[in-house]
Amino acid sequence: MGTATGTDVHSDPPRATPIRELAQAAVRFAGDSGDGMQLAGSQFTATSAMFGNDIATFPDFPAEIRAPMGTLAGVSGFQINFASRRIFTPGDRVDVLVAMNPAALKVNLPDLVEGGVLIVNEDEFTPANLQRAQYDGNPLETDAFRNYQLYKIPVTTQTLGAVRETGLGQRDAGRCKNFYALGVLFWLFERQLEPTIRWINAKFGKAPAVAAANRLALEAGYNFGETTEIFGERFRVRPAQLEPGTYRNITGNQATALGIVTAGELAGKPVFYGSYPITPASEILHELSGMKTFDVRVFQAEDEIAAMCAVVGAAFAGALAVTGTSGPGMALKQEAIGLGVMTELPMLIVNVQRGGPSTGLPTKTEQSDLWQAILGRNGDCPLPVLAAQSPADCFWATIEAARIAVKYMTPVVLLTDGYLAQGSEPWRIPAPAELTPIPIQHATDPLTFKPFQRNEVGARPWAIPGTPNLRHRIGGLEKEDVTGNVCYVPENHQRMTLHRARKIAGIVRDVPDQEVYGEPEGDLLVVSWGGTFGAVRTAVERAREDGQVVSHAHIRWLHPFPQNLGTLLKRFRRILVCELNMGQLEFLLRGNFLVDTLGLHKVQGRPFRVSDIREHLDALLGGQAS
Amino acid sequence: MSTTPDSTLTFKDFKTDQQVKWCAGCGDHSILVQLQKVLAGQRTDRDHTVFVSGIGCSSRFPYYMDTYGFHSIHGRAPAIASGVKCANPGLDVWVVTGDGDALSIGGNHFLHAVRRNIGLKIIMFNNRIYGLTKGQYSPTSDFGTRTKSSPAGSIDHPIHPISVAIGAEITFAARAVDTDLEHLQYVLARAAAHQGTAFVEVYQNCTVYNNDCYSWATDRQTKHEHIVYLEHGKPLIFGNNRDKGLRFNGDEPEIVELAKVSPDDLIIHDERTHDPSTAFMLARLTHPEFPEPLGVFRAMEKPVYEDLLMGQLAAARDQQGTGNLQALFRAGETWDVA
Ligand SMILES: Cc1ncc(C[n+]2csc(CCOP(=O)(O)OP(=O)(O)O)c2C)c(N)n1
Ligand code: SF4
């Protein structure tokens, strides 16, 4: 648990359970996939966010939709880190673990800190469930948990008792136990029940008995904490100092979807979103499908090839054309992305990376599509690539990508990942009027129009069908410079290849210079990109707090790299590149700048823990701290 | 369909300044000119017309047609054209494709464009061979066809394109032959006027790699023995002397001599009937056992994809008002930090 900022005994709760004040705490709800843990977690998140904590969340789903009940494969978890200060990650380990069955206990216990609070639903520790979780005997009857604060609560029977008056059947009544567990945690952290009650009422408005049962379960859980004396202490995490404004909690995929709609509005363009369902990108498709009051035309294609092709067609016809996918889908799109590069049309490709290769780890995160994004097509086929660094940043990165796409007439790849996509954090809601419009220029003058005549940034004109007298033909064959006629002249191909490369390289004028956190030169620079920002920044911050001399550069634009990146890298004696792959950014840095690098590579389908990086820094720096 | 009142357009106004590079005698030349004539005749607005093609000899088509054009990648034209249509439903969108392009690498996109009934006019030049890659067998090549990649004869069974389209719920399917100019124009004009997906299979001669593969359907002396024209509401009669017809014997089609049966016994062509089974049967009649039908197999009305797509957006706006970013951003629970 975060640093205790003081222990005080309050007298306001009826029984005066002592309250410990914390700067930060991480909680995980874990249970069977059917136990509603994602819901409990997101309610705890919403309440804590509204209370004013800074938060970061990490849902962890099983790959199977309905793994056999009670098994290790079916465990679903939701982790929330909340704090009275700025935080960047969902936390390495948890201070409180709720385990709704033996399998959840077994899978999640390794992540509970020593001395942490462990709440188990003892009703579910039946011989059958123990066997499904591959326990020999009931661990609750041993002293296996002596290093934790173990609370055994009969959540199932308590819930059934609490909701009996609603007359719901055993099955429906039992499904309220997530709210009971949530109630217990709300008591433990002095949280209010009202936001969740409001949510229940809205959600189950049409099923009053179900709404009542969930409310009763929630209140019963809370009252259990209040009236029984089993808990030795409660915890208080005060609101954080966030930048003033109106906030909401947002996942990366929600932020991406909002960014897409916003980009369309800023450009004054209909949005065309062509996509094929794939984890973990599908929520973008779902979100946009629900935004029909905007001009968002969603096309669920027959496959990713078709989705990408439809995007190319929609771009030709003048829409703000976007696709979203994940690794295997990205692989399928590459030929059509090449067509987008060749025809120099603006479009946005969002790749929510997951563990690979092949089907890999569909529900787990990784950063292993960087090469695929930058290098993954036939021919010399450059396009700009950037990566979002946090769930809320997906919104800003999407708009930035769209802006570059139309300015330079090029496909742009935005990399997010499963961790950002499903994780959440508070998003300071911008006022739409404060957002900079995305200027669009269409060719209209038949006297001057030449399909491949370039402007000052090397972009060709965007002349859309329907424009009077601008009829022209484009395609995947090499085109003659300026006129756009099919052309196989050897020198022309070289010239056009160069034009395409220079145009993309020139995007650097819109890429901000690389910033460094910490000293701008010295012994050790930690480099990261994409969704690992939070863990790496936190690790470097803590190392510096502990007196270690280390700097951090988080790279947003992976292609082209910021103008000053090469010089900056050369100002450090050692460069440590941290990424969730086998060294893809390292390879690019070495190739581009002829610098040597060290790598920290994690490919376990999980994000970095702060401690992963800390330990590595300690090893490199001689272990001064922690 | 976009038309302009400019009645002075002739087919020459649909030619571009690009040199047409198909082989001499290739059926593609004829199809291009007939379509240019049809568009001119219909006073098509060239600025609101887009031709999208895949890859193959036939897919060079857009370069020669003075409208907007997109020569894309192999097999993907229906998908690209679908994006064009969704982005701007006001455009007339044509797809030009080959048998390999549409049914081999692009088979999936073809099926799905058809099933959506999206407003594309798909013209498939069927030369039963891969022309551009210099003569390998294609998905419509006869079993046993000897090519560079099948020197001992192809062991793939061919598919019947129109029956595939009917299986995918096509709302307009027709067939024509490259050298039968008037009939080809008629079929293309019908396709141009159709709402929803229109599919036209054109028997196209590849003089270089599959010459004369349709001579049975083009030879003036004998062709009427081998083809039957489909006309809505009319019996299926063919033969040099119009002395033969097609009728059902149970579920099976059979050729009968008109002298021996009453015309009432013949199959009466109905392009609008809801039940696709007769059209499907007709699509599978093959030379030399049967005369092969030319004309419109099917012409149905059915809601069109782009109308449904835009209709859902309009309905949402009618009910909830035009989208407002401020409200969208603040959907769900929000909180203020002072
Ligand atoms: C992805 C891809 N695979 C293969 C090819 C090579 N290729 C070009 S055209 C073609 C077949 C063309 O046959 P068809 O579609 O019947 O058209 P035709 O040339 O006969 O008009 C092939 C295999 C390609 N261009 N792209
Ligand atoms: S190879 Fe055949 S299909 Fe291609 S242009 Fe020549 S004749 Fe026509």
Coordinates of C-alpha atoms in Angstrom, one line a residue, chain A residues 214-592:
Chain A
N214 CA -28.5 -5.5 -6.3
R215 CA -29.1 -2.5 -4.0
L216 CA -29.8 -4.7 -1.1
A217 CA -26.7 -6.8 -1.7
L218 CA -24.5 -3.7 -2.0
E219 CA -25.9 -2.3 1.3
A220 CA -25.6 -5.6 3.0
G221 CA -22.0 -5.8 2.1
Y222 CA -21.4 -2.3 3.4
N223 CA -23.3 -3.0 6.6
F224 CA -21.3 -6.2 7.1
G225 CA -18.2 -4.1 7.4
E226 CA -20.0 -1.6 9.6
T227 CA -21.6 -4.0 12.1
T228 CA -19.2 -7.0 12.3
E229 CA -16.0 -6.5 14.1
I230 CA -13.9 -8.6 11.9
F231 CA -11.9 -5.8 10.2
G232 CA -9.2 -4.3 12.2
E233 CA -8.9 -1.0 10.2
R234 CA -10.4 1.0 7.4
F235 CA -8.5 3.1 4.9
R236 CA -8.7 6.6 3.7
V237 CA -7.3 7.8 0.3
R238 CA -7.9 11.5 -0.1
P239 CA -8.7 13.2 -3.4
A240 CA -5.7 14.0 -5.7
Q241 CA -4.7 17.4 -6.9
L242 CA -5.8 17.1 -10.5
E243 CA -5.8 19.9 -13.0
P244 CA -9.1 21.7 -12.6
G245 CA -11.8 20.7 -15.0
T246 CA -14.6 18.2 -15.6
Y247 CA -13.5 14.6 -15.7
R248 CA -14.7 11.3 -16.7
N249 CA -13.2 7.9 -16.5
I250 CA -12.2 6.5 -19.9
T251 CA -10.7 3.4 -21.4
G252 CA -8.3 3.6 -24.3
N253 CA -10.7 2.2 -26.8
Q254 CA -13.4 4.6 -25.7
A255 CA -10.9 7.4 -26.1
T256 CA -9.9 6.2 -29.5
A257 CA -13.6 6.1 -30.6
L258 CA -14.2 9.6 -29.3
G259 CA -11.0 10.8 -31.0
I260 CA -12.2 9.4 -34.3
V261 CA -15.6 11.1 -34.1
T262 CA -14.0 14.3 -32.9
A263 CA -11.5 14.3 -35.8
G264 CA -14.4 13.9 -38.2
E265 CA -16.2 16.9 -36.6
L266 CA -13.0 19.0 -36.6
A267 CA -12.4 18.2 -40.2
G268 CA -16.1 18.8 -41.2
K269 CA -16.0 15.3 -42.8
P270 CA -18.2 12.2 -42.5
V271 CA -16.3 9.5 -40.7
F272 CA -16.1 6.1 -42.5
Y273 CA -15.1 3.3 -40.1
G274 CA -14.5 0.0 -41.8
S275 CA -13.5 -2.8 -39.5
Y276 CA -13.7 -6.5 -38.8
P277 CA -14.2 -7.7 -35.2
I278 CA -11.0 -8.6 -33.3
T279 CA -10.0 -8.6 -29.7
P280 CA -9.0 -6.1 -28.2
A281 CA -10.0 -3.6 -30.9
S282 CA -13.7 -4.5 -31.2
E283 CA -14.9 -1.9 -28.6
I284 CA -13.9 0.9 -31.0
L285 CA -16.3 -0.7 -33.6
H286 CA -19.0 -1.0 -30.9
E287 CA -18.6 2.5 -29.6
L288 CA -18.7 4.1 -33.1
S289 CA -21.7 2.0 -34.1
G290 CA -23.6 3.7 -31.3
M291 CA -22.8 7.2 -32.4
K292 CA -25.3 7.5 -35.2
T293 CA -26.3 11.1 -34.4
F294 CA -22.9 12.0 -35.8
D295 CA -22.1 11.3 -39.4
V296 CA -20.2 8.2 -38.6
R297 CA -20.7 5.5 -41.2
V298 CA -19.7 2.1 -39.8
F299 CA -19.0 -0.7 -42.1
Q300 CA -18.5 -4.2 -40.6
A301 CA -16.6 -5.8 -43.4
E302 CA -16.2 -9.4 -44.3
D303 CA -12.6 -9.5 -43.2
E304 CA -9.8 -7.1 -42.5
I305 CA -8.7 -7.0 -46.1
A306 CA -12.1 -5.7 -47.1
A307 CA -12.2 -3.3 -44.2
M308 CA -8.9 -1.8 -45.2
C309 CA -9.9 -1.7 -48.9
A310 CA -13.2 0.0 -48.1
V311 CA -11.2 2.6 -46.1
V312 CA -9.1 3.3 -49.1
G313 CA -12.2 3.7 -51.3
A314 CA -13.9 5.9 -48.7
A315 CA -10.7 8.1 -48.5
F316 CA -10.8 8.4 -52.3
A317 CA -14.4 9.5 -52.1
G318 CA -13.6 12.1 -49.5
A319 CA -14.5 10.7 -46.1
L320 CA -12.3 10.7 -43.0
A321 CA -11.6 7.0 -43.4
V322 CA -10.5 4.9 -40.4
T323 CA -10.0 1.3 -39.6
G324 CA -9.2 -0.4 -36.3
T325 CA -7.7 -3.8 -35.8
S326 CA -5.2 -5.9 -33.9
G327 CA -2.1 -7.9 -34.9
P328 CA -3.4 -10.6 -37.2
G329 CA -5.9 -8.2 -38.8
M330 CA -3.0 -5.7 -39.3
A331 CA -1.1 -8.4 -41.2
L332 CA -4.1 -8.9 -43.5
K333 CA -4.4 -5.1 -44.2
Q334 CA -0.9 -4.6 -45.4
E335 CA -1.4 -5.0 -49.1
A336 CA -4.2 -2.4 -49.1
I337 CA -2.3 -0.1 -46.8
G338 CA 0.4 -0.2 -49.5
L339 CA -2.3 0.9 -52.0
G340 CA -3.1 3.8 -49.7
V341 CA 0.6 4.8 -49.6
M342 CA 0.9 4.4 -53.4
T343 CA -2.3 6.4 -54.2
E344 CA -1.4 8.9 -51.4
L345 CA -4.8 9.1 -49.8
P346 CA -5.4 10.1 -46.2
M347 CA -6.5 7.4 -43.8
L348 CA -6.0 6.2 -40.3
I349 CA -5.2 2.7 -39.2
V350 CA -5.5 1.9 -35.5
N351 CA -3.7 -1.2 -34.4
V352 CA -4.6 -2.2 -30.8
Q353 CA -1.6 -4.6 -30.3
R354 CA -1.9 -7.9 -28.6
G355 CA 0.4 -10.8 -27.9
G356 CA 1.6 -12.6 -31.1
P357 CA 2.7 -14.1 -33.4
S358 CA -0.3 -15.6 -35.1
T359 CA -3.4 -15.7 -32.9
G360 CA -1.0 -15.4 -30.0
L361 CA -2.5 -14.0 -26.8
P362 CA -5.8 -12.4 -28.0
T363 CA -6.7 -10.8 -24.7
K364 CA -3.2 -9.9 -23.5
T365 CA -1.1 -6.9 -24.3
E366 CA 2.2 -6.6 -26.1
Q367 CA 4.1 -4.1 -28.2
S368 CA 5.3 -6.4 -30.9
D369 CA 3.7 -4.8 -34.0
L370 CA 6.1 -1.9 -34.3
W371 CA 8.1 -3.5 -37.1
Q372 CA 4.9 -4.6 -38.8
A373 CA 3.6 -1.0 -38.6
I374 CA 6.8 0.6 -40.0
L375 CA 8.2 -2.1 -42.2
G376 CA 5.4 -4.5 -42.9
R377 CA 4.6 -3.9 -46.6
N378 CA 6.1 -4.8 -50.0
G379 CA 8.2 -2.2 -51.7
D380 CA 9.7 1.0 -50.2
C381 CA 6.5 1.9 -48.5
P382 CA 7.0 4.5 -45.7
L383 CA 4.2 5.9 -43.6
P384 CA 4.0 7.8 -40.3
V385 CA 3.6 5.8 -37.1
L386 CA 2.8 7.1 -33.7
A387 CA 1.8 5.5 -30.4
A388 CA -0.5 6.6 -27.6
Q389 CA 0.9 6.5 -24.1
S390 CA -2.1 6.2 -21.8
P391 CA -5.8 5.4 -22.1
A392 CA -6.9 9.1 -22.2
D393 CA -4.0 9.9 -24.6
C394 CA -5.6 7.6 -27.2
F395 CA -8.0 10.5 -27.8
W396 CA -5.3 13.0 -28.5
A397 CA -3.1 10.7 -30.5
T398 CA -6.1 9.8 -32.7
I399 CA -6.7 13.4 -33.5
E400 CA -3.0 14.1 -34.1
A401 CA -2.9 11.1 -36.5
A402 CA -5.9 12.3 -38.5
R403 CA -4.4 15.8 -38.7
I404 CA -1.2 14.4 -40.2
A405 CA -3.1 12.0 -42.5
V406 CA -5.0 14.8 -44.3
K407 CA -2.1 17.3 -44.2
Y408 CA 0.3 15.0 -45.9
M409 CA -2.1 12.8 -47.8
T410 CA -1.0 9.5 -46.3
P411 CA -2.1 6.5 -44.3
V412 CA -1.1 6.9 -40.7
V413 CA -0.7 4.1 -38.2
L414 CA -1.7 4.7 -34.6
L415 CA -0.4 2.0 -32.2
T416 CA -2.3 1.4 -29.0
D417 CA -2.3 -1.9 -27.1
G418 CA -4.6 -4.2 -25.2
Y419 CA -3.4 -2.7 -21.9
L420 CA -4.3 0.9 -22.9
A421 CA -7.4 -0.3 -24.8
Q422 CA -9.0 -1.8 -21.7
G423 CA -7.3 0.1 -19.0
S424 CA -8.8 3.4 -17.8
E425 CA -7.9 6.6 -16.2
P426 CA -9.6 10.0 -15.6
W427 CA -9.9 12.1 -18.7
R428 CA -10.1 15.8 -18.4
I429 CA -12.9 16.6 -20.8
P430 CA -11.9 19.2 -23.3
A431 CA -14.3 21.9 -24.5
P432 CA -14.9 21.2 -28.1
A433 CA -14.5 24.9 -29.0
E434 CA -10.9 24.8 -27.7
L435 CA -9.9 22.0 -30.1
T436 CA -8.1 23.2 -33.2
P437 CA -10.0 22.5 -36.4
I438 CA -8.4 20.1 -39.0
P439 CA -8.1 22.1 -42.2
I440 CA -9.1 20.2 -45.3
Q441 CA -8.3 21.4 -48.8
H442 CA -9.9 19.7 -51.8
A443 CA -8.7 20.4 -55.3
T444 CA -11.4 22.2 -57.3
D445 CA -9.7 24.0 -60.2
P446 CA -9.7 22.0 -63.4
L447 CA -7.2 24.5 -65.0
T448 CA -4.4 23.8 -62.6
F449 CA -5.3 20.3 -61.3
K450 CA -2.7 17.6 -61.8
P451 CA -3.2 14.4 -59.8
F452 CA 0.4 14.1 -58.6
Q453 CA 1.5 17.7 -58.4
R454 CA 2.9 18.2 -54.9
N455 CA 2.4 21.2 -52.6
E456 CA 5.0 22.7 -50.2
V457 CA 4.9 19.7 -47.8
G458 CA 5.0 17.2 -50.7
A459 CA 1.4 16.3 -50.6
R460 CA -0.6 15.7 -53.7
P461 CA -4.1 17.2 -54.1
W462 CA -7.2 15.5 -52.7
A463 CA -9.6 15.6 -55.6
I464 CA -12.8 13.8 -54.8
P465 CA -15.2 12.2 -57.2
G466 CA -18.2 14.4 -57.8
T467 CA -16.0 17.5 -58.3
P468 CA -16.8 19.1 -61.7
N469 CA -14.2 18.4 -64.3
L470 CA -11.5 16.9 -62.1
R471 CA -11.9 13.4 -63.5
H472 CA -8.8 11.4 -63.1
R473 CA -7.6 7.9 -62.5
I474 CA -5.4 6.6 -59.7
G475 CA -4.2 3.2 -58.7
G476 CA -1.5 0.9 -57.5
L477 CA 0.7 1.0 -60.6
E478 CA 3.6 3.5 -60.5
K479 CA 2.5 6.9 -61.7
E480 CA 4.3 9.5 -63.7
D481 CA 5.4 12.4 -61.6
V482 CA 2.9 15.3 -61.7
T483 CA 0.5 13.9 -64.3
G484 CA -0.3 10.6 -62.5
N485 CA -0.4 8.7 -65.7
V486 CA 0.8 5.0 -65.5
C487 CA 4.5 5.1 -66.0
Y488 CA 7.2 2.5 -66.1
V489 CA 10.1 4.8 -66.9
P490 CA 13.0 3.7 -64.6
E491 CA 14.0 7.2 -63.5
N492 CA 10.4 8.1 -62.8
H493 CA 10.1 5.2 -60.3
Q494 CA 13.2 6.3 -58.5
R495 CA 11.9 9.9 -58.4
M496 CA 8.5 8.9 -57.1
T497 CA 10.0 6.6 -54.5
L498 CA 12.1 9.5 -53.3
H499 CA 9.1 11.8 -53.3
R500 CA 7.1 9.4 -51.1
A501 CA 10.0 8.9 -48.8
R502 CA 10.8 12.6 -48.5
K503 CA 7.2 13.5 -47.8
I504 CA 7.0 11.1 -44.9
A505 CA 10.4 12.1 -43.6
G506 CA 9.2 15.8 -43.8
I507 CA 6.4 15.1 -41.3
V508 CA 9.2 15.6 -38.8
R509 CA 8.3 19.3 -39.0
D510 CA 5.1 18.5 -37.2
V511 CA 6.7 16.2 -34.7
P512 CA 7.6 18.0 -31.5
D513 CA 11.2 17.7 -30.4
Q514 CA 11.9 14.9 -28.1
E515 CA 11.7 15.9 -24.4
V516 CA 13.8 14.3 -21.7
Y517 CA 12.6 13.8 -18.1
G518 CA 15.7 14.4 -15.9
E519 CA 19.1 15.6 -17.0
P520 CA 19.5 16.1 -20.8
E521 CA 22.8 14.2 -20.8
G522 CA 24.7 11.8 -18.7
D523 CA 25.2 8.1 -17.9
L524 CA 21.8 6.4 -18.4
L525 CA 18.8 7.3 -20.5
V526 CA 15.7 5.0 -20.3
V527 CA 13.8 5.0 -23.6
S528 CA 10.2 3.8 -24.0
W529 CA 7.3 4.1 -26.3
G530 CA 3.5 3.5 -26.3
G531 CA 1.6 2.0 -23.4
T532 CA 4.7 1.4 -21.2
F533 CA 4.9 5.1 -20.4
G534 CA 3.3 4.9 -17.0
A535 CA 5.4 2.1 -15.6
V536 CA 8.7 3.4 -17.0
R537 CA 8.0 7.0 -15.9
T538 CA 7.0 5.8 -12.4
A539 CA 10.2 3.7 -12.1
V540 CA 12.4 6.5 -13.2
E541 CA 10.7 9.0 -10.9
R542 CA 11.1 6.7 -7.9
A543 CA 14.7 6.0 -8.8
R544 CA 15.4 9.7 -9.0
E545 CA 13.6 10.3 -5.7
D546 CA 16.0 7.7 -4.3
G547 CA 19.0 9.7 -5.6
Q548 CA 19.8 7.7 -8.7
V549 CA 20.9 9.6 -11.8
V550 CA 18.8 8.5 -14.7
S551 CA 16.7 10.2 -17.4
H552 CA 13.7 9.1 -19.4
A553 CA 12.7 9.8 -23.0
H554 CA 9.3 8.5 -24.1
I555 CA 9.0 8.5 -27.8
R556 CA 5.6 9.3 -29.3
W557 CA 6.5 9.5 -33.0
L558 CA 8.1 6.2 -34.1
H559 CA 8.2 7.2 -37.7
P560 CA 9.6 9.7 -38.5
F561 CA 11.5 10.0 -35.2
P562 CA 11.8 13.5 -33.7
Q563 CA 14.5 15.6 -35.3
N564 CA 16.6 15.9 -32.2
L565 CA 16.4 12.2 -31.2
G566 CA 19.8 11.2 -32.6
T567 CA 21.8 13.9 -30.9
L568 CA 19.9 13.4 -27.7
L569 CA 20.6 9.7 -27.6
K570 CA 24.3 10.4 -28.2
R571 CA 24.5 12.6 -25.1
F572 CA 24.1 9.5 -22.9
R573 CA 26.7 6.9 -22.2
R574 CA 24.1 4.1 -21.9
I575 CA 20.6 3.7 -23.4
L576 CA 18.2 1.3 -21.9
V577 CA 15.2 0.6 -24.2
C578 CA 12.2 -0.9 -22.3
E579 CA 9.6 -2.6 -24.5
L580 CA 7.1 -5.4 -24.5
N581 CA 8.7 -7.3 -27.3
M582 CA 12.1 -8.7 -28.2
G583 CA 13.8 -5.4 -29.1
Q584 CA 11.9 -3.8 -32.0
L585 CA 12.5 -0.2 -31.1
E586 CA 16.1 -1.0 -30.1
F587 CA 16.6 -2.3 -33.6
L588 CA 15.2 0.9 -35.1
L589 CA 17.3 3.2 -32.9
R590 CA 20.4 1.3 -33.7
G591 CA 19.7 1.3 -37.4
N592 CA 18.7 4.9 -37.6

